[in-house]
Amino acid sequence: MLFSKPVNRLNSVLAVLFLIKSTLAAPCNIYSSGGTPCVAAHSTTRALYDAYTGALYQVSRGSDGATTDISPLSAGGVANAAAQDTFCASTTCLITIIYDQSGNGNHLTQAPPGGEASGPEANGYDYLASAIGAPVTLNGEKAYGVFISPKTGYRNDAFTGIATGDEPEGLYAVLDGTHYNTVCCFDYGNAEVSNNDTGNGHMEAIYFGADTRSGSGGGTGPWIMADLENGLFSGYAAGNNDADVTMSSRFVTATLKGETDQWAMRGGDATSGSLTTLYSGIRPAGGYNPMSKEGAIILGIGGDNSDGAQGTFYEGVMTSGYPSDATENSVQANIVAAGYATTSLVSGPGLTVGSSISLRATTACCTTKYITHSGSTVELQVVNSSSTTALKQQASWTVRTGLGNSGCYSFESVDTPGSYIRHSNSQLFLNANDGTKLFSEDTTFCPMAGLNGQGNSIRSWSYPSRFWRHYNGILYIAANGGPDTFDSTTLYNDDVSFVISAGFA
Ligand SMILES: *[C@@H]1O[C@H](CO)[C@@H](O)[C@H](O)[C@H]1NC(C)=O
Ligand SMILES: *[C@@H]1O[C@H](CO)[C@@H](O)[C@H](O)[C@H]1NC(C)=O
């Protein structure tokens, strides 16, 4: 019946064409059509404009400090991850710049010290993210997100075109719903230009995590909340808003928008379905109406550089003007169509869950030495077939599915069942499982092909720029050229490469 009337047929065709166009248009083309253009657009995984062919991000490699830009494979396409893999082969890489695709030059770079926290780097800056911490595929093509460990952050205090004062704006971000903590603040959005807390209403940023000190949502978290400065808001006021439901899908879309005495946030699964409105209504009392937005851009930190949080960022934008729900719905449809999926976190010689292994050092000094424990200290010792049974057991580890991420591994002591190798303050220890989220993350490690061409190098899941390294006989998680003495670049590739064999015991 539908096609018996020509006018209905035409309407159907137009509707289908509109659906195809709006699904295929890139996020910033959709915002532009809606009258609220992107004024900043950041992604390490893909172009956010149909025609964008420029650089998405820059990486710097540990071997010689050289940098290269990573661009989309085609106009509007997915990042050329293979170019990164080639450039970073046999060394480490950090993400040094996340370029703004909008043309406004609102690039994100290493965050400077702020009112709340100085970063751990020598100049007080925060850490840069590893370039390999968040591998994904988009419709089958490999790309890398930005894996933010605690004390990692990016910022731009010299912006162009971002909303200030009470001007309207919109934001969205695609995040990892399983990577978060309870510490302030894994944010993306509008913040202070001084890196300092300048008062209520001076920020408008998407927060993701389970920090409950000012607001909380329904269930146990994590939640999308609005960091409006001096408060993470789940709804109208500080406190609980059950409508701000827990967002625990692997990929999460989060939106936030604000205009005079009105703000709204929405969220959903970035791989299917639509967005749920989590809050839409008036501003909180006490300095939020009018807003005093400052226009700087943060990623992974709070406005005052509070840098204790963790999370993963894949893509996000900031707009000029208050986007309609319909515009955001089209953006969500585009994100779903982008086809985010997980991919392997490990490479190199494979490990078998349940097997016992021993790990031999490959640095010239130490090729008869294995990773052992003495009490809670994890260290190198000479071990061989003539060693005592006790020492053989101390040098043997049962491979377990990663306690904090099933795509990686944990290593349980053969002679002390229930105790695992974990990192704490960047040193490895043997500790009993206390059942906490932090312990499970601290004990999760992702092996890859050895950086010196031998065996495996084993990176921390939660600090992917850091690999197991022996230094003066003690085991650390070390960053190539990081701020600690055990981060020394001398012999780094050798010190982080271990040949894995069947366990001595
Ligand atoms: C940050 O704020 C504190 C107190 O609000 C103030 O004492 C300090 O001078 C500020 N620092 C900067 C760099 O503005
Ligand atoms: C075998 O290991 C023991 C320590 O367990 C060490 O004393 C001995 O020198 C080693 N033997 C060889 C041949 O390396």
Coordinates of C-alpha atoms and ligand atoms in Angstrom, one line a residue:
M1 CA 0.0 0.0 0.0
L2 CA 2.8 2.4 0.9
F3 CA 4.2 2.5 -2.6
S4 CA 0.8 2.8 -4.4
K5 CA 0.8 6.6 -3.9
P6 CA 3.6 8.4 -5.7
V7 CA 3.9 11.1 -3.0
N8 CA 4.4 8.5 -0.3
R9 CA 7.0 6.8 -2.4
L10 CA 8.9 10.0 -2.8
N11 CA 8.8 10.7 0.9
S12 CA 10.1 7.2 1.7
V13 CA 13.0 7.7 -0.7
L14 CA 13.8 11.0 0.8
A15 CA 13.7 9.6 4.3
V16 CA 16.0 6.8 3.3
L17 CA 18.4 9.2 1.6
F18 CA 18.4 11.5 4.6
L19 CA 19.1 8.5 6.9
I20 CA 22.0 7.4 4.8
K21 CA 23.4 10.9 4.6
S22 CA 23.1 11.6 8.3
T23 CA 24.6 8.2 9.2
L24 CA 27.5 8.6 6.8
A25 CA 28.3 12.2 7.6
A26 CA 31.1 12.6 10.0
P27 CA 30.4 14.1 13.5
C28 CA 31.6 17.6 12.7
N29 CA 29.7 17.7 9.4
I30 CA 26.6 16.8 11.4
Y31 CA 27.2 19.5 14.0
S32 CA 27.8 22.0 11.2
S33 CA 24.5 21.0 9.5
G34 CA 22.8 21.5 12.8
G35 CA 24.1 25.1 13.1
T36 CA 26.5 24.3 16.0
P37 CA 29.9 23.7 14.3
C38 CA 32.8 22.1 15.9
V39 CA 35.4 24.6 17.2
A40 CA 37.7 21.8 18.4
A41 CA 37.8 18.2 17.2
H42 CA 40.2 15.6 18.7
S43 CA 40.7 12.0 17.9
T44 CA 43.6 9.6 17.5
T45 CA 41.4 7.0 15.9
R46 CA 39.7 8.7 12.9
A47 CA 38.9 11.9 11.1
L48 CA 35.9 13.7 12.5
Y49 CA 35.1 15.6 9.2
D50 CA 34.2 13.8 5.9
A51 CA 37.0 15.6 4.0
Y52 CA 39.7 15.7 6.7
T53 CA 43.1 14.3 5.5
G54 CA 45.4 16.2 7.9
A55 CA 47.4 14.9 10.9
L56 CA 45.4 13.3 13.7
Y57 CA 48.2 13.0 16.3
Q58 CA 51.9 13.1 16.7
V59 CA 54.0 10.4 18.4
S60 CA 57.6 10.6 19.7
R61 CA 59.8 7.5 20.0
G62 CA 62.1 6.6 22.8
S63 CA 65.1 5.4 20.7
D64 CA 66.0 8.8 19.2
G65 CA 63.3 11.3 20.2
A66 CA 62.1 11.6 16.6
T67 CA 58.5 12.5 16.0
T68 CA 56.0 11.7 13.2
D69 CA 52.4 12.6 12.5
I70 CA 49.8 10.0 12.0
S71 CA 47.0 10.8 9.5
P72 CA 43.9 9.0 8.3
L73 CA 44.2 6.3 5.7
S74 CA 41.8 8.2 3.5
A75 CA 39.7 11.4 3.7
G76 CA 37.4 11.1 6.6
G77 CA 38.9 7.7 7.4
V78 CA 40.5 5.7 10.2
A79 CA 44.0 6.5 11.5
N80 CA 47.0 4.9 9.8
A81 CA 48.0 2.7 12.8
A82 CA 50.4 0.7 10.6
A83 CA 52.5 3.9 10.1
Q84 CA 52.7 4.2 13.9
D85 CA 53.7 0.6 14.3
T86 CA 56.5 0.9 11.7
F87 CA 57.8 4.2 13.2
C88 CA 57.7 2.7 16.8
A89 CA 59.1 -0.7 15.9
S90 CA 61.6 -2.0 18.6
T91 CA 61.2 1.0 20.8
T92 CA 58.6 2.9 22.9
C93 CA 56.3 5.7 21.7
L94 CA 54.3 8.5 23.4
I95 CA 51.5 10.6 22.1
T96 CA 52.9 14.1 22.1
I97 CA 50.2 16.1 20.3
I98 CA 46.5 15.4 19.6
Y99 CA 45.7 17.8 16.7
D100 CA 42.6 19.8 16.4
Q101 CA 40.9 18.9 13.2
S102 CA 38.6 22.0 13.2
G103 CA 41.2 24.4 11.7
N104 CA 41.3 26.5 14.9
G105 CA 44.6 25.1 16.0
N106 CA 43.3 23.9 19.4
H107 CA 45.8 21.2 19.7
L108 CA 46.3 19.2 22.9
T109 CA 49.8 18.9 24.3
Q110 CA 51.5 17.8 27.6
A111 CA 49.7 19.4 30.5
P112 CA 51.7 21.9 32.6
P113 CA 51.7 22.1 36.4
G114 CA 48.6 23.6 38.0
G115 CA 47.1 24.8 41.3
E116 CA 46.3 21.3 42.6
A117 CA 49.2 19.2 41.3
S118 CA 52.5 19.4 39.6
G119 CA 53.1 16.5 37.3
P120 CA 55.8 14.0 37.9
E121 CA 58.0 15.0 34.9
A122 CA 61.1 17.0 35.6
N123 CA 59.5 20.3 34.5
G124 CA 56.3 19.6 36.6
Y125 CA 54.4 18.6 33.5
D126 CA 52.1 15.5 33.5
Y127 CA 53.0 12.3 31.8
L128 CA 52.3 11.8 28.2
A129 CA 50.2 8.8 27.2
S130 CA 51.7 5.6 25.7
A131 CA 50.9 5.3 22.0
I132 CA 50.0 1.6 22.4
G133 CA 47.9 1.5 25.5
A134 CA 44.4 1.5 23.9
P135 CA 44.4 -0.5 20.7
V136 CA 41.0 -0.9 19.0
T137 CA 39.5 -1.6 15.6
L138 CA 37.0 0.6 13.7
N139 CA 35.1 -1.6 11.3
G140 CA 38.1 -3.9 11.4
E141 CA 40.8 -1.3 10.9
K142 CA 43.3 -1.0 13.8
A143 CA 43.7 2.3 15.6
Y144 CA 44.9 3.5 19.0
G145 CA 43.1 5.5 21.6
V146 CA 44.6 7.7 24.3
F147 CA 45.1 5.6 27.5
I148 CA 45.3 8.0 30.4
S149 CA 47.1 6.6 33.5
P150 CA 47.1 8.6 36.7
K151 CA 49.4 11.7 36.4
T152 CA 48.8 11.8 32.6
G153 CA 47.2 14.8 31.0
Y154 CA 46.9 17.1 28.0
R155 CA 45.9 20.7 27.8
N156 CA 45.5 23.8 25.6
D157 CA 45.4 27.2 27.4
A158 CA 45.8 29.3 24.2
F159 CA 42.6 28.5 22.4
T160 CA 40.6 29.9 19.5
G161 CA 36.9 29.9 19.2
I162 CA 35.9 28.0 22.3
A163 CA 33.0 29.2 24.4
T164 CA 33.8 31.6 27.2
G165 CA 31.6 33.2 29.9
D166 CA 28.0 32.1 29.5
E167 CA 28.3 31.4 25.8
P168 CA 26.6 28.1 24.7
E169 CA 28.5 25.1 23.7
G170 CA 28.2 21.3 23.2
L171 CA 30.7 18.4 23.7
Y172 CA 30.8 14.7 23.1
A173 CA 33.5 12.1 23.8
V174 CA 33.8 8.4 23.2
L175 CA 35.4 6.7 26.2
D176 CA 36.2 3.2 27.6
G177 CA 33.5 2.4 30.1
T178 CA 35.7 -0.2 31.9
H179 CA 38.7 2.2 32.5
Y180 CA 38.1 4.6 35.3
N181 CA 38.8 5.2 39.0
T182 CA 37.5 7.2 41.9
V183 CA 40.0 10.0 41.9
C184 CA 39.7 13.5 40.4
C185 CA 39.3 13.9 37.4
F186 CA 39.2 12.2 34.1
D187 CA 37.8 15.1 32.1
Y188 CA 37.4 16.4 28.5
G189 CA 36.3 19.9 27.9
N190 CA 36.3 23.5 28.9
A191 CA 38.5 24.7 31.8
E192 CA 40.6 27.4 33.3
V193 CA 43.4 29.1 31.4
S194 CA 45.5 29.5 34.6
N195 CA 45.6 25.7 35.3
N196 CA 44.1 26.8 38.7
D197 CA 40.7 26.6 40.4
T198 CA 39.2 30.1 39.8
G199 CA 35.8 29.3 41.2
N200 CA 32.4 27.8 40.5
G201 CA 31.2 27.8 36.9
H202 CA 34.7 28.3 35.4
M203 CA 34.6 24.8 33.8
E204 CA 32.2 22.8 31.6
A205 CA 33.8 19.4 31.0
I206 CA 32.7 15.8 30.6
Y207 CA 33.8 13.8 33.6
F208 CA 33.8 9.9 33.5
G209 CA 34.5 7.8 36.6
A210 CA 33.2 6.9 40.1
D211 CA 34.4 9.9 42.2
T212 CA 31.5 10.4 44.6
R213 CA 32.8 13.3 46.6
S214 CA 30.3 15.8 45.2
G215 CA 27.9 13.9 42.9
S216 CA 26.9 10.3 42.1
G217 CA 24.4 8.6 39.8
G218 CA 22.3 5.5 39.8
G219 CA 23.9 2.1 40.6
T220 CA 27.6 1.7 41.5
G221 CA 29.2 3.7 38.7
P222 CA 31.1 4.7 36.7
W223 CA 29.0 7.7 35.6
I224 CA 29.1 10.5 33.2
M225 CA 29.1 13.7 35.2
A226 CA 29.6 17.4 34.4
D227 CA 32.7 19.0 35.9
L228 CA 31.5 22.6 36.3
E229 CA 34.3 23.4 38.8
N230 CA 34.1 22.8 42.5
G231 CA 31.6 20.0 41.7
L232 CA 31.0 16.9 39.6
F233 CA 27.3 17.2 38.9
S234 CA 25.1 14.2 38.2
G235 CA 22.0 16.4 38.1
Y236 CA 20.7 19.8 39.2
A237 CA 22.6 19.9 42.5
A238 CA 25.5 18.2 44.2
G239 CA 24.4 14.8 45.4
N240 CA 22.7 11.8 43.9
N241 CA 20.7 11.7 40.7
D242 CA 19.5 8.1 39.9
A243 CA 18.6 9.2 36.3
D244 CA 22.4 9.5 35.8
V245 CA 22.7 5.7 35.2
T246 CA 25.8 3.7 35.5
M247 CA 27.6 3.5 32.1
S248 CA 29.6 0.3 32.0
S249 CA 29.6 -0.7 28.3
R250 CA 33.1 -1.2 26.9
F251 CA 32.6 1.9 24.6
V252 CA 30.6 4.8 26.0
T253 CA 29.4 7.9 24.2
A254 CA 29.0 10.9 26.6
T255 CA 27.6 14.3 25.7
L256 CA 27.4 17.6 27.6
K257 CA 25.9 20.9 26.6
G258 CA 25.2 24.2 28.2
E259 CA 23.5 27.5 27.6
T260 CA 22.1 30.3 29.8
D261 CA 20.6 28.6 32.9
Q262 CA 20.3 25.3 31.1
W263 CA 22.6 22.3 30.7
A264 CA 22.1 18.7 29.7
M265 CA 24.1 15.5 29.5
R266 CA 23.3 12.3 27.7
G267 CA 25.1 8.9 27.3
G268 CA 24.9 5.5 25.8
D269 CA 26.7 2.5 24.3
A270 CA 29.0 3.8 21.6
T271 CA 28.5 0.6 19.6
S272 CA 24.7 0.3 19.5
G273 CA 21.5 2.0 20.4
S274 CA 20.7 5.6 21.2
L275 CA 21.6 8.2 23.8
T276 CA 19.7 8.4 27.2
T277 CA 19.2 11.8 28.7
L278 CA 20.9 11.7 32.1
Y279 CA 20.0 15.3 33.1
S280 CA 18.4 18.3 31.3
G281 CA 17.4 21.4 33.3
I282 CA 18.5 24.5 35.0
R283 CA 22.0 25.3 36.3
P284 CA 23.0 24.7 39.9
A285 CA 22.7 27.6 42.4
G286 CA 25.8 29.4 43.6
G287 CA 27.9 30.7 40.8
Y288 CA 26.8 28.7 37.8
N289 CA 24.3 31.1 36.3
P290 CA 25.7 32.9 34.5
M291 CA 28.6 30.6 33.8
S292 CA 32.2 31.9 33.8
K293 CA 33.7 29.5 31.2
E294 CA 37.3 30.3 30.4
G295 CA 37.8 28.3 27.1
A296 CA 41.0 26.3 27.8
I297 CA 40.8 22.6 26.9
I298 CA 41.7 19.7 29.1
L299 CA 42.0 15.9 28.6
G300 CA 42.5 13.5 31.4
I301 CA 42.9 16.0 34.3
G302 CA 40.8 18.5 36.2
G303 CA 40.8 22.3 35.6
D304 CA 43.4 22.8 38.4
N305 CA 45.5 19.9 37.0
S306 CA 44.1 17.4 39.5
D307 CA 45.8 14.4 37.9
G308 CA 44.9 11.3 39.9
A309 CA 42.3 9.9 37.5
Q310 CA 42.5 7.3 34.7
G311 CA 40.4 6.7 31.6
T312 CA 40.6 6.2 27.9
F313 CA 39.7 8.8 25.2
Y314 CA 39.1 7.8 21.6
E315 CA 37.4 10.9 20.1
G316 CA 35.6 14.1 21.1
V317 CA 34.7 17.6 20.0
M318 CA 33.6 20.9 21.4
T319 CA 31.0 23.0 19.5
S320 CA 29.9 26.6 19.2
G321 CA 26.3 26.8 20.1
Y322 CA 23.9 24.4 22.0
P323 CA 23.4 21.3 19.8
S324 CA 19.9 19.9 19.5
D325 CA 19.1 16.4 20.7
A326 CA 18.5 15.5 17.0
T327 CA 22.0 16.6 16.1
E328 CA 23.5 14.5 18.9
N329 CA 21.3 11.5 17.9
S330 CA 22.8 11.7 14.4
V331 CA 26.3 11.9 15.8
Q332 CA 25.6 8.8 18.0
A333 CA 24.4 7.0 14.8
N334 CA 27.7 7.9 13.1
I335 CA 29.7 6.7 16.1
V336 CA 27.8 3.4 16.1
A337 CA 28.5 3.1 12.4
A338 CA 32.2 3.7 13.0
G339 CA 32.2 0.2 14.5
Y340 CA 34.4 0.4 17.6
A341 CA 35.6 -3.0 18.8
T342 CA 38.3 -4.4 21.0
T343 CA 41.4 -6.1 19.7
S344 CA 44.3 -8.0 21.1
L345 CA 46.4 -6.3 23.8
V346 CA 49.3 -8.7 23.5
S347 CA 51.8 -9.8 20.9
G348 CA 55.1 -11.8 20.7
P349 CA 55.7 -15.3 22.0
G350 CA 52.4 -16.5 23.4
L351 CA 51.7 -17.5 27.0
T352 CA 49.4 -20.4 28.2
V353 CA 47.1 -19.6 31.1
G354 CA 47.7 -22.2 33.8
S355 CA 51.2 -23.0 32.8
S356 CA 54.3 -22.3 34.9
I357 CA 57.0 -20.1 33.4
S358 CA 60.4 -18.6 34.3
L359 CA 61.7 -15.4 32.8
R360 CA 65.4 -14.9 32.0
A361 CA 67.1 -11.6 31.6
T362 CA 68.7 -10.8 28.3
T363 CA 71.1 -7.9 29.2
A364 CA 74.7 -9.0 28.7
C365 CA 75.4 -8.7 32.4
C366 CA 72.7 -11.0 33.4
T367 CA 71.9 -13.8 31.0
T368 CA 72.0 -16.5 33.7
K369 CA 69.6 -14.6 35.9
Y370 CA 65.9 -15.0 36.3
I371 CA 63.0 -13.0 37.8
T372 CA 62.6 -14.4 41.3
H373 CA 61.1 -13.2 44.6
S374 CA 62.7 -13.0 48.0
G375 CA 59.8 -12.3 50.3
S376 CA 57.9 -9.5 48.7
T377 CA 60.9 -8.2 46.8
V378 CA 61.0 -9.1 43.1
E379 CA 64.6 -9.4 41.9
L380 CA 67.0 -11.1 39.6
Q381 CA 68.9 -14.2 40.8
V382 CA 71.1 -16.8 39.1
V383 CA 69.0 -19.9 38.7
N384 CA 69.8 -23.2 36.9
S385 CA 69.1 -27.0 37.1
S386 CA 71.4 -27.3 40.1
S387 CA 69.7 -24.6 42.1
T388 CA 67.7 -25.6 45.2
T389 CA 64.1 -26.5 44.9
A390 CA 63.2 -23.5 47.0
L391 CA 65.0 -21.1 44.6
K392 CA 63.5 -22.9 41.5
Q393 CA 60.1 -22.3 43.0
Q394 CA 60.9 -18.7 43.7
A395 CA 61.8 -18.3 40.0
S396 CA 58.5 -19.9 38.8
W397 CA 55.2 -18.1 38.0
T398 CA 51.8 -19.5 37.1
V399 CA 50.3 -17.6 34.2
R400 CA 46.8 -16.4 35.0
T401 CA 44.2 -14.5 33.1
G402 CA 44.7 -10.8 33.9
L403 CA 42.9 -10.0 37.1
G404 CA 42.2 -6.4 35.8
N405 CA 41.7 -7.1 32.1
S406 CA 41.1 -10.6 30.6
G407 CA 43.1 -9.6 27.5
C408 CA 46.3 -9.6 29.4
Y409 CA 47.9 -11.7 32.2
S410 CA 48.7 -11.9 35.9
F411 CA 51.6 -13.9 37.4
E412 CA 51.0 -15.9 40.5
S413 CA 53.8 -17.1 42.6
V414 CA 54.3 -20.9 42.5
D415 CA 55.6 -21.1 46.1
T416 CA 53.1 -18.6 47.5
P417 CA 49.7 -19.3 45.9
G418 CA 47.4 -16.3 46.1
S419 CA 50.2 -13.8 45.8
Y420 CA 50.9 -12.1 42.5
I421 CA 53.5 -9.8 41.0
R422 CA 52.1 -6.2 41.2
H423 CA 53.5 -2.7 40.8
S424 CA 53.4 -0.1 43.5
N425 CA 55.1 3.2 43.1
S426 CA 56.6 1.8 39.9
Q427 CA 58.4 -1.1 41.7
L428 CA 57.4 -4.8 41.3
F429 CA 56.4 -6.6 44.5
L430 CA 55.0 -10.0 45.4
N431 CA 51.8 -9.3 47.3
A432 CA 48.7 -11.3 48.4
N433 CA 45.6 -10.6 46.5
D434 CA 43.5 -8.2 48.6
G435 CA 40.6 -8.3 46.2
T436 CA 40.6 -4.6 45.4
K437 CA 40.1 -3.1 41.9
L438 CA 43.5 -1.4 42.3
F439 CA 45.2 -4.7 43.1
S440 CA 43.7 -6.3 40.0
E441 CA 44.9 -3.5 37.8
D442 CA 48.3 -3.4 39.4
T443 CA 48.8 -7.1 38.7
T444 CA 47.7 -7.0 35.1
F445 CA 50.5 -7.0 32.5
C446 CA 50.5 -7.3 28.7
P447 CA 53.4 -9.1 27.0
M448 CA 54.6 -8.1 23.5
A449 CA 57.6 -9.0 21.3
G450 CA 60.8 -8.2 23.2
L451 CA 62.1 -4.7 22.4
N452 CA 65.6 -6.0 21.8
G453 CA 64.3 -8.8 19.5
Q454 CA 64.5 -11.5 22.2
G455 CA 61.5 -13.0 24.1
N456 CA 58.9 -10.7 25.5
S457 CA 58.7 -7.2 26.9
I458 CA 55.9 -6.9 29.5
R459 CA 54.1 -3.6 29.9
S460 CA 51.8 -2.6 32.7
W461 CA 48.2 -2.6 31.7
S462 CA 47.5 0.4 33.9
Y463 CA 50.7 2.3 32.9
P464 CA 51.3 1.2 29.4
S465 CA 54.4 3.4 28.9
R466 CA 56.1 1.3 31.6
F467 CA 57.6 -2.1 31.1
W468 CA 59.1 -4.7 33.5
R469 CA 62.7 -3.7 33.8
H470 CA 65.6 -4.9 36.0
Y471 CA 67.8 -2.1 37.3
N472 CA 70.5 -2.9 39.9
G473 CA 69.0 -6.3 40.2
I474 CA 65.5 -5.1 41.3
L475 CA 62.4 -5.2 39.1
Y476 CA 60.5 -2.0 38.3
I477 CA 57.9 -0.8 35.8
A478 CA 60.1 1.7 33.9
A479 CA 59.4 4.3 31.3
N480 CA 62.0 4.8 28.6
G481 CA 63.6 8.1 29.6
G482 CA 61.1 8.9 32.4
P483 CA 61.8 10.9 35.5
D484 CA 63.1 8.1 37.9
T485 CA 66.6 6.7 38.0
F486 CA 65.4 3.3 36.9
D487 CA 63.8 4.9 33.8
S488 CA 67.3 5.5 32.3
T489 CA 67.5 5.1 28.6
T490 CA 70.9 3.2 28.9
L491 CA 70.3 -0.5 28.1
Y492 CA 66.6 0.1 28.2
N493 CA 65.6 -2.3 25.4
D494 CA 67.8 -5.1 26.9
D495 CA 66.7 -4.5 30.5
V496 CA 63.0 -4.8 29.4
S497 CA 63.4 -8.0 27.3
F498 CA 63.0 -11.4 29.0
V499 CA 63.1 -14.9 27.4
I500 CA 60.2 -16.9 28.8
S501 CA 60.6 -20.7 29.2
A502 CA 58.9 -23.5 31.0
G503 CA 59.0 -22.9 34.8
F504 CA 61.8 -24.3 36.9
A505 CA 59.1 -25.6 39.1
Ligands
LIG1 C1 45.9 29.3 42.5 O1 44.9 29.5 43.4 C2 45.4 29.7 44.7 C3 44.3 29.8 45.7 O2 43.1 29.9 45.1 C4 46.3 30.9 44.8 O3 46.9 31.0 46.0 C5 47.4 30.7 43.7 O4 48.2 31.9 43.7 C6 46.9 30.4 42.4 N1 47.9 30.1 41.4 C7 48.0 30.6 40.2 C8 49.1 30.1 39.3 O5 47.1 31.3 39.7
LIG2 C1 73.7 -22.5 39.3 O1 73.0 -21.6 40.2 C2 73.6 -21.5 41.5 C3 72.6 -20.7 42.3 O2 71.4 -21.4 42.5 C4 74.9 -20.8 41.3 O3 75.5 -20.8 42.6 C5 75.8 -21.6 40.4 O4 77.0 -20.9 40.1 C6 75.1 -21.8 39.1 N1 75.8 -22.7 38.2 C7 76.2 -22.3 37.0 C8 77.0 -23.3 36.2 O5 75.9 -21.2 36.5

